[in-house]
Amino acid sequence: MFSWGEDCHQLFWSKHSPVDGSAEARVHQFNPGYVIRGLSAGHSVLSFIKTNGNAFIIRTHENKDGRRVRGKQKFVECKERIRAVSVTDDVVSLLTDSGSLLCVDTTRPPFTPRPVKELCNIPVCQVACGSQHSVALTNDGRVFTWGQDSRGQLGLGQGKPFAISPQQLRPLSSIPLVHVAAGGEQSFALSVSGGVFGWGRNDRGQLGLGDTTDRRTPAPVKGLNMKGTVHISCGKDHTAALTKDGSVFTFGSGEFGHLGHNSFSDQLRPRLVAELLGAKVTEIACGLNHTLVSTDAKKVYSFGCGEQGQLGHGGESHPSVPLPVQLPQSSSDGPDIRNIFAGRNCSFATCSSNEEPNTDRVSNASQTCLDDMIDKWTTKCDAKTWKKIKQEIHRSFSTASCMNQSFLEKRKEKHFQTSSKYHGVNLSLARLAFKKLVKNDDVLAEVAAAVLKLLPSFVDPVGVEGLRIFLLLNDLLHVIQKLHRPQSTELAQAVAAAVLKLSAENLQVIGNWWTTLSASKISAYVRVWKKSLSDMLSSSFLPPCSGFRNLLQVLQYMYNANSKTSESQRLPDSDFYLLMDLNFLGLDLTQWVLQTKRKMMGVEPLIVGRFPIVMDLKSKKWILDTFAEAIKLESGNTIGWNFLCMLGLEDLIDEDPLFKLELRRASISEDTFEQLDAVHHEDYKKRLEVFFDENFEQDDVNVNIRDFFNEVFHELVSDESGMFTFNDSGRLAWFPSNATHDHHRYFLFGVLCGLTLHNQCIIHLPFSMALFKKLLGVKPSLEDIVEFSPDVGKSLLSILEESGDEYFEMLDQPFIISWDGTDVDLDPTNPEKTVTSQNKKEFVDAYVNHAFNTSVESVFLDFKRGFYTVYDRDLLKLLRPEELQEVLLGKDFCDWEKLKQNTLYESPYLVDHPNMQMFWEVFDELTEDQKKKFLWFVTGFERLPILGNESMTIRLKCVGDDPPDQFYPETHTCYTYLDLPLYSTREIMRTKLTEALSHGRRSYK
């Protein structure tokens, strides 16, 4: 054994050995006659244990001349073998082989070990002591602290100066911990995957958090993330970390050079000790102000304060780089160093070839292999064995830390790369284990009971490893739902409730992990929550609010994460839809109305206005239409209607309030605007009736509404109207930068669009997606420029893709663009500004902003105000921009075979009638545009409404006009009838039909 530093030559060898003035500066080699298994030294005490489990304590004190003087070596009488030791300034903590923790107060002889009562029934695997505080790690991964808490070194966050008894550190309860460390007034914990957490004093940066603020609760040391840390050692105000590849990082006070960075500056973040590169370090130890490391080459290096000879190499008193300790050479190969220890101002190294390794250096924290245990659990057994198995199940599943260290991805030690982007779990292995587990009903019941007991007390973890449990439980739920019928939703609800307790930062981490999963895996997870929601919906007309909302919220989180995945991996929105009864949706809509419109307390919708992701577009459209119908009934008579309904006298209201438009086809736009402008805005919400000049006296005018919207929008959104500008292809319209029409006209145009939605019609509105985004408060993007002006969009994309300065020098593009026939300076405060590699995104964003926002701000605001004068802004948030576009414009229809299948015939026409066969032959020969004209000709729709388009049906009937070849086909769009004369030849039928389509020969009957 070797020792060097303050009074080291007197600790183990004979007290009669001679002492000279240079004794402390030398490295002393001696054979104490026994093998040292563990050693710890504080300010006034040193304690060591032998491999036979005996423990000894030596008190030291200063004599009159300031030299340290040792007292007598005292044997600690204990019935159990001692396997680890750690000391504070005055208290020795001893750990037995059975996990019992004993404490010895060395200020009160005799040195009698006393058990720590609060931990008597909790096996401890490691203990670490600072100056006046202690940290214990239990076999089940819990951390307890006690002692002085003046700088937050207990991590309890209470601000109390002292804790007499051990207190559990709950913020770390879900982290799978394997090691703890303590220094002067700082503490650390290390996880199974190398996560490091520190708390306590930080005035010199000894926590490695990048600042000098003390922490009263554990904080992750992010500078050591993914470094593969396997050991932590602390000095008074500095810290060292050892990684699995043998690298050393240090941080904290550098006053004496004990960080090893060839500097005496403090380091607020972990920094690699570069001088040790090339040497694989196997062990580290920190004294008061010095640091020791040993390598796989059996070399020992030291750096820092050497005033007491604790560095063991003489020369400079405070070397700031690692230098080899000058160990006596007993052979050509040098001593076989096994373990190193650093006391306050002294150092030790053991070198016996027969010595056991220092087991205190690697924690014995339980690392349960659930996969192996599940095999045992699911095997048939007797009652006595089953009782033990139940205890094992509850130990394994009732602590989050145990679950979080199960099924680690150990291939290439990938779990050490755990981060906010990678979970470090082998989910395939977990799923195989869970499949075995759920085959045994008794085992599954115990597992569920244990998890249900755990989740309500789950604490939001301070490290990402504490979040693995949610991936594992999601997999467990998936396997249960797939292989075990029937099951309740209780476990799923409990998991969802625990997820909702997480901080926004931790929710973001789980979301990041979800985005890394395969599409099949994330789809399986989505089905878990959908299945639970569907079960709740089917079991009760109105499911319990809190549990149902929690499940919905988790599904929303998954939807948000899915939207951030690459397009190839992204699940379609339809994967999130729930099948919901219309009665349920109607009741939920009522709840929404009562809450948002009537301001009624105590009512809250479950889905409407909160979770539109679970509704398909048909459900959303049904909600919108139902609400519009209710508004039509109430409009103009809200108080009276509500009052009569309360009394059950709604039948006294004979008819709906109406909003009538009487229009001339020849001046449909001007008549429309004039009449819209002449009525009160509340009239817009009444039931609409439209009369044209040729049928002012007719009662059945449903067909007129469709014709009205079709004709007025074709007229207004045209180049001739002058209200809008069009792109180069002439297919897409946009608002003009310099409107020639009065802005009020755009308000009325917005009213028209709102009326369309309010009256469940579709219109001709050939705008880019930017319009629908802006209506819903979504910011237009570059892809909208690409849609509206492909050439400009392509140019802007090429600018973003370029990175070289030479390209932009050649481009010489000023911050000036030409839009809608006008040159615009995008940065008028800097007229000389040009596009560079640094500001290219700023230029593109400014271009998009001008095109869709700045240049049309005034007219668009008028349009938007008109639109929402008619329709409810809050309810429309159900829709995404592309859905709003589809609701207003309808869907393309091109399934002409389906149209044939759905066609009805009136006698004498039947499907096999020669004239019908001839008709379909002619129809098949039409172009795609002609077929769409035919659709409009018969139904009044150029595109099909969202609801009912799968069952689009036309009716063919024979008319008796004579001679038939002289007449054209006519339609009754209200009933989708096509009057088809009995043409004599196919050619005549083709001619008459195509001419009718060209001239729009329709009947307004």
PDB file of C-alpha atoms in Angstrom, residues 867-959:
ATOM      1  CA  PHE A 867     -67.079  36.924 -43.171  1.00  0.00           C
ATOM      2  CA  TYR A 868     -67.251  36.753 -39.374  1.00  0.00           C
ATOM      3  CA  THR A 869     -70.227  39.093 -39.278  1.00  0.00           C
ATOM      4  CA  VAL A 870     -72.177  36.077 -40.510  1.00  0.00           C
ATOM      5  CA  TYR A 871     -70.342  33.084 -39.114  1.00  0.00           C
ATOM      6  CA  ASP A 872     -69.091  32.305 -35.597  1.00  0.00           C
ATOM      7  CA  ARG A 873     -65.330  32.788 -35.349  1.00  0.00           C
ATOM      8  CA  ASP A 874     -64.863  30.440 -32.373  1.00  0.00           C
ATOM      9  CA  LEU A 875     -66.687  27.483 -33.865  1.00  0.00           C
ATOM     10  CA  LEU A 876     -64.827  27.768 -37.132  1.00  0.00           C
ATOM     11  CA  LYS A 877     -61.612  26.938 -35.225  1.00  0.00           C
ATOM     12  CA  LEU A 878     -62.764  23.336 -35.577  1.00  0.00           C
ATOM     13  CA  LEU A 879     -61.390  23.450 -39.107  1.00  0.00           C
ATOM     14  CA  ARG A 880     -57.882  23.423 -40.465  1.00  0.00           C
ATOM     15  CA  PRO A 881     -57.229  25.721 -43.459  1.00  0.00           C
ATOM     16  CA  GLU A 882     -57.429  22.893 -45.970  1.00  0.00           C
ATOM     17  CA  GLU A 883     -60.709  21.765 -44.411  1.00  0.00           C
ATOM     18  CA  LEU A 884     -62.199  25.248 -44.580  1.00  0.00           C
ATOM     19  CA  GLN A 885     -61.256  25.340 -48.253  1.00  0.00           C
ATOM     20  CA  GLU A 886     -62.962  22.007 -48.804  1.00  0.00           C
ATOM     21  CA  VAL A 887     -66.104  23.068 -46.944  1.00  0.00           C
ATOM     22  CA  LEU A 888     -66.430  26.276 -48.967  1.00  0.00           C
ATOM     23  CA  LEU A 889     -65.379  24.904 -52.351  1.00  0.00           C
ATOM     24  CA  GLY A 890     -66.491  21.287 -52.054  1.00  0.00           C
ATOM     25  CA  LYS A 891     -64.607  18.247 -53.269  1.00  0.00           C
ATOM     26  CA  ASP A 892     -63.664  17.279 -56.773  1.00  0.00           C
ATOM     27  CA  PHE A 893     -65.797  14.446 -58.075  1.00  0.00           C
ATOM     28  CA  CYS A 894     -64.417  12.129 -60.692  1.00  0.00           C
ATOM     29  CA  ASP A 895     -65.809   8.727 -59.752  1.00  0.00           C
ATOM     30  CA  TRP A 896     -68.036   8.515 -62.759  1.00  0.00           C
ATOM     31  CA  GLU A 897     -68.542   4.772 -62.395  1.00  0.00           C
ATOM     32  CA  LYS A 898     -70.022   5.381 -58.974  1.00  0.00           C
ATOM     33  CA  LEU A 899     -72.315   8.010 -60.477  1.00  0.00           C
ATOM     34  CA  LYS A 900     -73.549   5.376 -62.921  1.00  0.00           C
ATOM     35  CA  GLN A 901     -74.158   2.908 -60.104  1.00  0.00           C
ATOM     36  CA  ASN A 902     -76.142   5.448 -58.087  1.00  0.00           C
ATOM     37  CA  THR A 903     -78.301   6.637 -60.995  1.00  0.00           C
ATOM     38  CA  LEU A 904     -82.055   6.026 -60.680  1.00  0.00           C
ATOM     39  CA  TYR A 905     -84.365   5.503 -63.624  1.00  0.00           C
ATOM     40  CA  GLU A 906     -88.045   6.247 -64.224  1.00  0.00           C
ATOM     41  CA  SER A 907     -90.121   4.127 -66.547  1.00  0.00           C
ATOM     42  CA  PRO A 908     -89.863   3.513 -69.411  1.00  0.00           C
ATOM     43  CA  TYR A 909     -86.153   4.029 -68.779  1.00  0.00           C
ATOM     44  CA  LEU A 910     -84.335   1.162 -67.097  1.00  0.00           C
ATOM     45  CA  VAL A 911     -80.651   0.465 -66.826  1.00  0.00           C
ATOM     46  CA  ASP A 912     -80.774  -1.918 -69.786  1.00  0.00           C
ATOM     47  CA  HIS A 913     -83.000   0.313 -71.920  1.00  0.00           C
ATOM     48  CA  PRO A 914     -81.322   0.889 -75.335  1.00  0.00           C
ATOM     49  CA  ASN A 915     -81.538   4.663 -74.902  1.00  0.00           C
ATOM     50  CA  MET A 916     -79.834   4.410 -71.462  1.00  0.00           C
ATOM     51  CA  GLN A 917     -77.044   2.275 -72.871  1.00  0.00           C
ATOM     52  CA  MET A 918     -76.667   4.827 -75.653  1.00  0.00           C
ATOM     53  CA  PHE A 919     -76.611   7.673 -73.096  1.00  0.00           C
ATOM     54  CA  TRP A 920     -73.807   6.144 -71.039  1.00  0.00           C
ATOM     55  CA  GLU A 921     -71.770   5.444 -74.173  1.00  0.00           C
ATOM     56  CA  VAL A 922     -72.074   9.129 -75.075  1.00  0.00           C
ATOM     57  CA  PHE A 923     -71.248  10.129 -71.496  1.00  0.00           C
ATOM     58  CA  ASP A 924     -68.075   8.005 -71.467  1.00  0.00           C
ATOM     59  CA  GLU A 925     -66.868   9.826 -74.566  1.00  0.00           C
ATOM     60  CA  LEU A 926     -67.151  13.265 -72.911  1.00  0.00           C
ATOM     61  CA  THR A 927     -63.990  15.022 -71.785  1.00  0.00           C
ATOM     62  CA  GLU A 928     -63.290  15.437 -68.060  1.00  0.00           C
ATOM     63  CA  ASP A 929     -64.320  19.108 -68.243  1.00  0.00           C
ATOM     64  CA  GLN A 930     -67.547  18.188 -70.031  1.00  0.00           C
ATOM     65  CA  LYS A 931     -68.351  15.579 -67.380  1.00  0.00           C
ATOM     66  CA  LYS A 932     -67.894  18.210 -64.651  1.00  0.00           C
ATOM     67  CA  LYS A 933     -70.175  20.553 -66.606  1.00  0.00           C
ATOM     68  CA  PHE A 934     -72.684  17.727 -66.745  1.00  0.00           C
ATOM     69  CA  LEU A 935     -72.464  17.420 -62.952  1.00  0.00           C
ATOM     70  CA  TRP A 936     -73.206  21.117 -62.543  1.00  0.00           C
ATOM     71  CA  PHE A 937     -75.926  20.890 -65.243  1.00  0.00           C
ATOM     72  CA  VAL A 938     -77.851  18.203 -63.342  1.00  0.00           C
ATOM     73  CA  THR A 939     -77.078  18.896 -59.674  1.00  0.00           C
ATOM     74  CA  GLY A 940     -76.194  22.591 -59.513  1.00  0.00           C
ATOM     75  CA  PHE A 941     -72.729  21.690 -58.173  1.00  0.00           C
ATOM     76  CA  GLU A 942     -69.440  22.009 -60.017  1.00  0.00           C
ATOM     77  CA  ARG A 943     -67.878  20.254 -57.045  1.00  0.00           C
ATOM     78  CA  LEU A 944     -69.612  18.177 -54.429  1.00  0.00           C
ATOM     79  CA  PRO A 945     -70.479  19.189 -50.874  1.00  0.00           C
ATOM     80  CA  ILE A 946     -68.690  17.453 -48.022  1.00  0.00           C
ATOM     81  CA  LEU A 947     -71.773  15.689 -46.735  1.00  0.00           C
ATOM     82  CA  GLY A 948     -73.393  13.123 -48.982  1.00  0.00           C
ATOM     83  CA  ASN A 949     -71.003  13.156 -51.916  1.00  0.00           C
ATOM     84  CA  GLU A 950     -70.505   9.381 -51.731  1.00  0.00           C
ATOM     85  CA  SER A 951     -74.194   8.914 -52.470  1.00  0.00           C
ATOM     86  CA  MET A 952     -74.454  11.463 -55.286  1.00  0.00           C
ATOM     87  CA  THR A 953     -77.510  10.380 -57.238  1.00  0.00           C
ATOM     88  CA  ILE A 954     -79.088  11.597 -60.451  1.00  0.00           C
ATOM     89  CA  ARG A 955     -82.459  10.579 -61.863  1.00  0.00           C
ATOM     90  CA  LEU A 956     -83.096   9.971 -65.537  1.00  0.00           C
ATOM     91  CA  LYS A 957     -86.582  10.156 -66.927  1.00  0.00           C
ATOM     92  CA  CYS A 958     -88.060  10.152 -70.388  1.00  0.00           C
ATOM     93  CA  VAL A 959     -89.971  13.178 -71.723  1.00  0.00           C
TER      94      VAL A 959
END
